[in-house]
Amino acid sequence: MNIRYFAWVRERVGVEEETIELPPSVVTVADLIGHLKTIDDNHAFAFEDEEAIRVALDQMHVEADAELGDAKEAAFFPPMTGG
Amino acid sequence: MAVEATVRVQAEDFSAQSEMDTLTAGRQDVGALVSFTGLCRNEAGTLAALELEHYPGMAEAELERIASDALKRWPLTGLTVVHRYGKIQPGEQIVLVVAASAHRRAAFEAADFLMDFLKTRAPFWKKEHFVSGKSETWVAAKADDDADAERWIAS
């Protein structure tokens, strides 16, 4: 799955995007976050406060309990501050 | 005929006047035109620039979704949303919303609604660069903005 990061989440992880092979046990967005946290210290730091992270699957906002289904891209970012 | 919103995400500056002219050109059924322009403040002289990051593709898609909600809610004759990204200096324009309708209430409310949801749903993030050279910081989302958006869900 293609994973993208924005704003301070991107800075903490240290990459803009990456492709990750997911184990079958990863079903929901929350599972995915749990999996990403195990990759390394940077990922663990980025997802330290899960409440502060927003998620989009294939460019649509979703909540942490959403199933990944056949989504091709997940994106993680802080609450939006445009306008 | 169904009204389609014009949505643009761009690095370049925009002209509010020319966007307004586009919504009224050749028409006589527009009785109200409300525009909102968001500018970069200098924060009492401390801010050197704002750096706006966005999620290309999703930013446009989300603005389209918000604009389409507004078109369903109010009888508008036209709607335009322009949002910039990249480095923006104090005094420069960041965002524009223009709503056109036969009557003022729909135009005022649609523009207000657009801005409330744009601020809380559209994937843009602001980083502040300071005059003092102090390290850059990401702007935190405001609870007030969420509350502003929530009031449309209740009504």
Short mmCIF file of C-alpha atoms in Angstrom, two decimals:
data_model
loop_
_atom_site.label_atom_id
_atom_site.label_comp_id
_atom_site.label_asym_id
_atom_site.label_seq_id
_atom_site.Cartn_x
_atom_site.Cartn_y
_atom_site.Cartn_z
CA MET A 1 0.00 0.00 0.00
CA ASN A 2 1.17 3.51 -0.79
CA ILE A 3 1.44 5.64 2.35
CA ARG A 4 1.77 9.45 2.26
CA TYR A 5 2.57 11.89 5.03
CA PHE A 6 2.00 15.63 5.26
CA ALA A 7 3.13 18.60 7.38
CA TRP A 8 4.69 17.67 10.75
CA VAL A 9 3.77 13.99 10.36
CA ARG A 10 5.94 13.97 7.20
CA GLU A 11 8.78 15.75 9.00
CA ARG A 12 8.70 13.27 11.89
CA VAL A 13 8.55 10.17 9.69
CA GLY A 14 11.29 11.63 7.49
CA VAL A 15 9.81 10.62 4.11
CA GLU A 16 6.97 11.99 1.97
CA GLU A 17 5.74 8.60 0.88
CA GLU A 18 6.56 4.93 0.98
CA THR A 19 5.15 1.63 -0.23
CA ILE A 20 4.53 -0.92 2.48
CA GLU A 21 3.60 -4.60 2.25
CA LEU A 22 0.89 -5.17 4.85
CA PRO A 23 0.40 -8.36 6.87
CA PRO A 24 -3.12 -9.85 6.57
CA SER A 25 -3.81 -8.92 10.20
CA VAL A 26 -3.94 -5.25 9.20
CA VAL A 27 -7.62 -4.63 8.41
CA THR A 28 -8.51 -1.15 9.68
CA VAL A 29 -6.83 2.26 9.73
CA ALA A 30 -6.12 1.73 13.45
CA ASP A 31 -4.38 -1.59 12.61
CA LEU A 32 -2.33 0.23 9.97
CA ILE A 33 -1.24 2.90 12.45
CA GLY A 34 -0.28 0.15 14.91
CA HIS A 35 1.79 -1.51 12.18
CA LEU A 36 3.49 1.71 11.07
CA LYS A 37 4.52 2.45 14.67
CA THR A 38 6.57 -0.75 14.71
CA ILE A 39 8.69 0.25 11.68
CA ASP A 40 11.19 2.47 13.50
CA ASP A 41 11.59 5.27 16.06
CA ASN A 42 10.65 7.97 13.54
CA HIS A 43 7.34 6.31 12.77
CA ALA A 44 6.70 5.67 16.47
CA PHE A 45 7.39 9.36 17.19
CA ALA A 46 5.10 10.53 14.36
CA PHE A 47 2.20 8.42 15.63
CA GLU A 48 2.91 9.04 19.32
CA ASP A 49 -0.33 10.98 19.79
CA GLU A 50 -2.86 9.19 17.57
CA GLU A 51 -5.61 11.66 18.50
CA ALA A 52 -3.65 14.39 16.72
CA ILE A 53 -3.54 12.52 13.39
CA ARG A 54 -6.10 12.67 10.59
CA VAL A 55 -6.42 9.99 7.91
CA ALA A 56 -7.57 9.81 4.29
CA LEU A 57 -8.04 6.64 2.23
CA ASP A 58 -7.81 7.28 -1.51
CA GLN A 59 -8.18 11.02 -0.78
CA MET A 60 -11.35 10.74 1.34
CA HIS A 61 -11.41 11.56 5.07
CA VAL A 62 -12.04 8.47 7.23
CA GLU A 63 -12.00 7.60 10.93
CA ALA A 64 -9.60 5.16 12.61
CA ASP A 65 -12.15 2.33 12.62
CA ALA A 66 -12.53 2.44 8.80
CA GLU A 67 -11.52 -0.72 6.93
CA LEU A 68 -8.72 -0.38 4.40
CA GLY A 69 -10.66 -2.51 1.88
CA ASP A 70 -9.03 -2.17 -1.53
CA ALA A 71 -7.77 1.37 -0.97
CA LYS A 72 -4.53 2.03 -2.84
CA GLU A 73 -3.35 5.02 -0.81
CA ALA A 74 -3.51 6.01 2.84
CA ALA A 75 -2.46 9.51 3.92
CA PHE A 76 -1.70 10.72 7.43
CA PHE A 77 -1.60 14.36 8.48
CA PRO A 78 -2.32 16.81 11.31
CA PRO A 79 -5.68 18.64 11.54
CA MET A 80 -6.03 21.00 8.59
CA THR A 81 -5.12 24.71 8.92
CA GLY A 82 -5.91 26.17 5.50
CA GLY A 83 -8.03 29.19 4.68
CA MET B 1 -29.30 24.24 -15.70
CA ALA B 2 -27.19 22.80 -12.89
CA VAL B 3 -24.69 25.25 -11.48
CA GLU B 4 -21.11 24.03 -11.33
CA ALA B 5 -18.60 25.44 -8.89
CA THR B 6 -15.21 26.61 -10.08
CA VAL B 7 -12.45 25.30 -7.81
CA ARG B 8 -8.75 26.03 -8.25
CA VAL B 9 -5.69 25.23 -6.15
CA GLN B 10 -2.69 27.17 -7.39
CA ALA B 11 0.63 28.77 -6.41
CA GLU B 12 -0.16 31.97 -8.35
CA ASP B 13 -1.97 34.98 -6.96
CA PHE B 14 -5.56 35.66 -8.06
CA SER B 15 -7.79 38.65 -8.78
CA ALA B 16 -11.00 38.73 -6.73
CA GLN B 17 -12.44 41.29 -9.13
CA SER B 18 -11.89 39.15 -12.19
CA GLU B 19 -13.38 36.08 -10.45
CA MET B 20 -16.45 38.17 -9.50
CA ASP B 21 -16.74 39.52 -13.04
CA THR B 22 -16.76 35.95 -14.36
CA LEU B 23 -19.75 35.07 -12.15
CA THR B 24 -21.83 38.04 -13.34
CA ALA B 25 -20.73 38.38 -16.98
CA GLY B 26 -23.69 38.46 -19.36
CA ARG B 27 -26.27 37.73 -16.64
CA GLN B 28 -29.13 39.72 -15.17
CA ASP B 29 -30.38 37.17 -12.63
CA VAL B 30 -27.60 37.72 -10.06
CA GLY B 31 -28.83 39.98 -7.28
CA ALA B 32 -26.12 39.29 -4.71
CA LEU B 33 -22.41 38.66 -4.92
CA VAL B 34 -20.52 37.91 -1.70
CA SER B 35 -16.77 37.50 -1.73
CA PHE B 36 -14.35 36.63 1.04
CA THR B 37 -10.59 37.05 0.65
CA GLY B 38 -8.23 35.58 3.26
CA LEU B 39 -4.89 37.40 3.57
CA CYS B 40 -1.61 36.60 5.26
CA ARG B 41 -1.24 38.73 8.45
CA ASN B 42 2.18 39.89 9.64
CA GLU B 43 1.34 38.97 13.29
CA ALA B 44 2.54 42.32 14.67
CA GLY B 45 5.62 42.29 12.48
CA THR B 46 6.92 38.90 13.68
CA LEU B 47 5.94 36.83 10.64
CA ALA B 48 8.29 36.66 7.65
CA ALA B 49 6.15 34.27 5.57
CA LEU B 50 3.62 31.48 5.66
CA GLU B 51 4.41 28.25 3.86
CA LEU B 52 1.26 26.46 2.73
CA GLU B 53 1.55 22.73 2.15
CA HIS B 54 -1.30 20.84 0.49
CA TYR B 55 -2.25 17.32 -0.59
CA PRO B 56 -2.39 17.62 -4.39
CA GLY B 57 -5.50 15.98 -5.78
CA MET B 58 -7.26 15.64 -2.46
CA ALA B 59 -7.22 19.42 -1.88
CA GLU B 60 -9.12 19.98 -5.15
CA ALA B 61 -11.42 16.99 -4.52
CA GLU B 62 -12.30 18.12 -1.00
CA LEU B 63 -12.99 21.71 -2.10
CA GLU B 64 -15.23 20.30 -4.87
CA ARG B 65 -17.12 18.22 -2.30
CA ILE B 66 -17.64 21.23 0.01
CA ALA B 67 -18.69 23.44 -2.93
CA SER B 68 -21.13 20.80 -4.13
CA ASP B 69 -22.68 20.62 -0.63
CA ALA B 70 -23.14 24.40 -0.69
CA LEU B 71 -24.80 24.22 -4.12
CA LYS B 72 -27.27 21.67 -2.76
CA ARG B 73 -28.03 23.82 0.29
CA TRP B 74 -28.53 27.24 -1.28
CA PRO B 75 -30.00 28.44 -4.59
CA LEU B 76 -26.75 29.84 -6.00
CA THR B 77 -26.14 31.06 -9.52
CA GLY B 78 -22.39 30.61 -9.22
CA LEU B 79 -19.63 29.67 -6.79
CA THR B 80 -15.85 30.08 -7.03
CA VAL B 81 -13.14 28.88 -4.64
CA VAL B 82 -9.44 29.59 -5.14
CA HIS B 83 -6.79 28.46 -2.63
CA ARG B 84 -3.07 29.10 -2.96
CA TYR B 85 -0.15 26.97 -1.80
CA GLY B 86 3.58 27.64 -1.46
CA LYS B 87 5.32 30.52 0.26
CA ILE B 88 3.08 33.53 0.94
CA GLN B 89 4.31 36.87 2.29
CA PRO B 90 2.41 39.06 4.78
CA GLY B 91 -0.11 41.21 2.90
CA GLU B 92 -0.55 38.63 0.14
CA GLN B 93 -3.80 36.80 -0.61
CA ILE B 94 -4.28 33.15 0.42
CA VAL B 95 -7.87 32.18 -0.32
CA LEU B 96 -10.94 33.44 -2.16
CA VAL B 97 -14.58 32.40 -2.00
CA VAL B 98 -17.21 34.07 -4.18
CA ALA B 99 -20.89 33.13 -3.96
CA ALA B 100 -23.50 34.53 -6.34
CA SER B 101 -27.25 34.26 -5.89
CA ALA B 102 -30.51 36.05 -6.64
CA HIS B 103 -30.72 37.17 -3.01
CA ARG B 104 -28.19 38.23 -0.39
CA ARG B 105 -28.90 35.70 2.39
CA ALA B 106 -28.02 32.66 0.28
CA ALA B 107 -24.83 34.32 -0.96
CA PHE B 108 -23.68 35.39 2.54
CA GLU B 109 -24.46 32.02 4.10
CA ALA B 110 -22.91 29.95 1.31
CA ALA B 111 -19.64 31.95 1.50
CA ASP B 112 -19.56 31.55 5.31
CA PHE B 113 -20.28 27.80 5.06
CA LEU B 114 -17.58 27.36 2.41
CA MET B 115 -14.94 29.03 4.58
CA ASP B 116 -15.91 27.08 7.73
CA PHE B 117 -15.61 23.71 5.99
CA LEU B 118 -12.61 24.71 3.93
CA LYS B 119 -10.70 25.50 7.12
CA THR B 120 -11.59 22.21 8.82
CA ARG B 121 -11.77 19.74 5.89
CA ALA B 122 -9.53 20.86 3.03
CA PRO B 123 -6.02 19.34 3.29
CA PHE B 124 -3.84 22.45 3.66
CA TRP B 125 -1.33 23.12 6.43
CA LYS B 126 0.43 26.37 7.38
CA LYS B 127 3.98 26.69 8.58
CA GLU B 128 5.13 30.00 10.04
CA HIS B 129 8.53 31.49 9.19
CA PHE B 130 9.61 34.22 11.58
CA VAL B 131 11.45 37.52 11.06
CA SER B 132 13.62 36.80 14.13
CA GLY B 133 15.04 33.64 12.57
CA LYS B 134 13.43 31.55 15.35
CA SER B 135 12.73 28.05 14.04
CA GLU B 136 9.65 27.49 11.91
CA THR B 137 6.48 26.15 13.52
CA TRP B 138 3.34 24.49 12.18
CA VAL B 139 0.13 26.41 12.91
CA ALA B 140 -2.15 24.40 15.23
CA ALA B 141 -5.78 23.82 14.25
CA LYS B 142 -8.25 25.89 16.29
CA ALA B 143 -11.15 24.37 18.23
CA ASP B 144 -13.15 27.51 17.29
CA ASP B 145 -12.90 26.54 13.62
CA ASP B 146 -14.36 23.11 14.37
CA ALA B 147 -17.18 24.71 16.36
CA ASP B 148 -17.88 27.09 13.45
CA ALA B 149 -18.20 24.13 11.08
CA GLU B 150 -20.31 22.12 13.55
CA ARG B 151 -23.04 24.78 13.67
CA TRP B 152 -23.94 24.04 10.02
CA ILE B 153 -24.46 20.37 10.84
CA ALA B 154 -26.88 21.26 13.65
CA SER B 155 -28.86 23.69 11.49
#
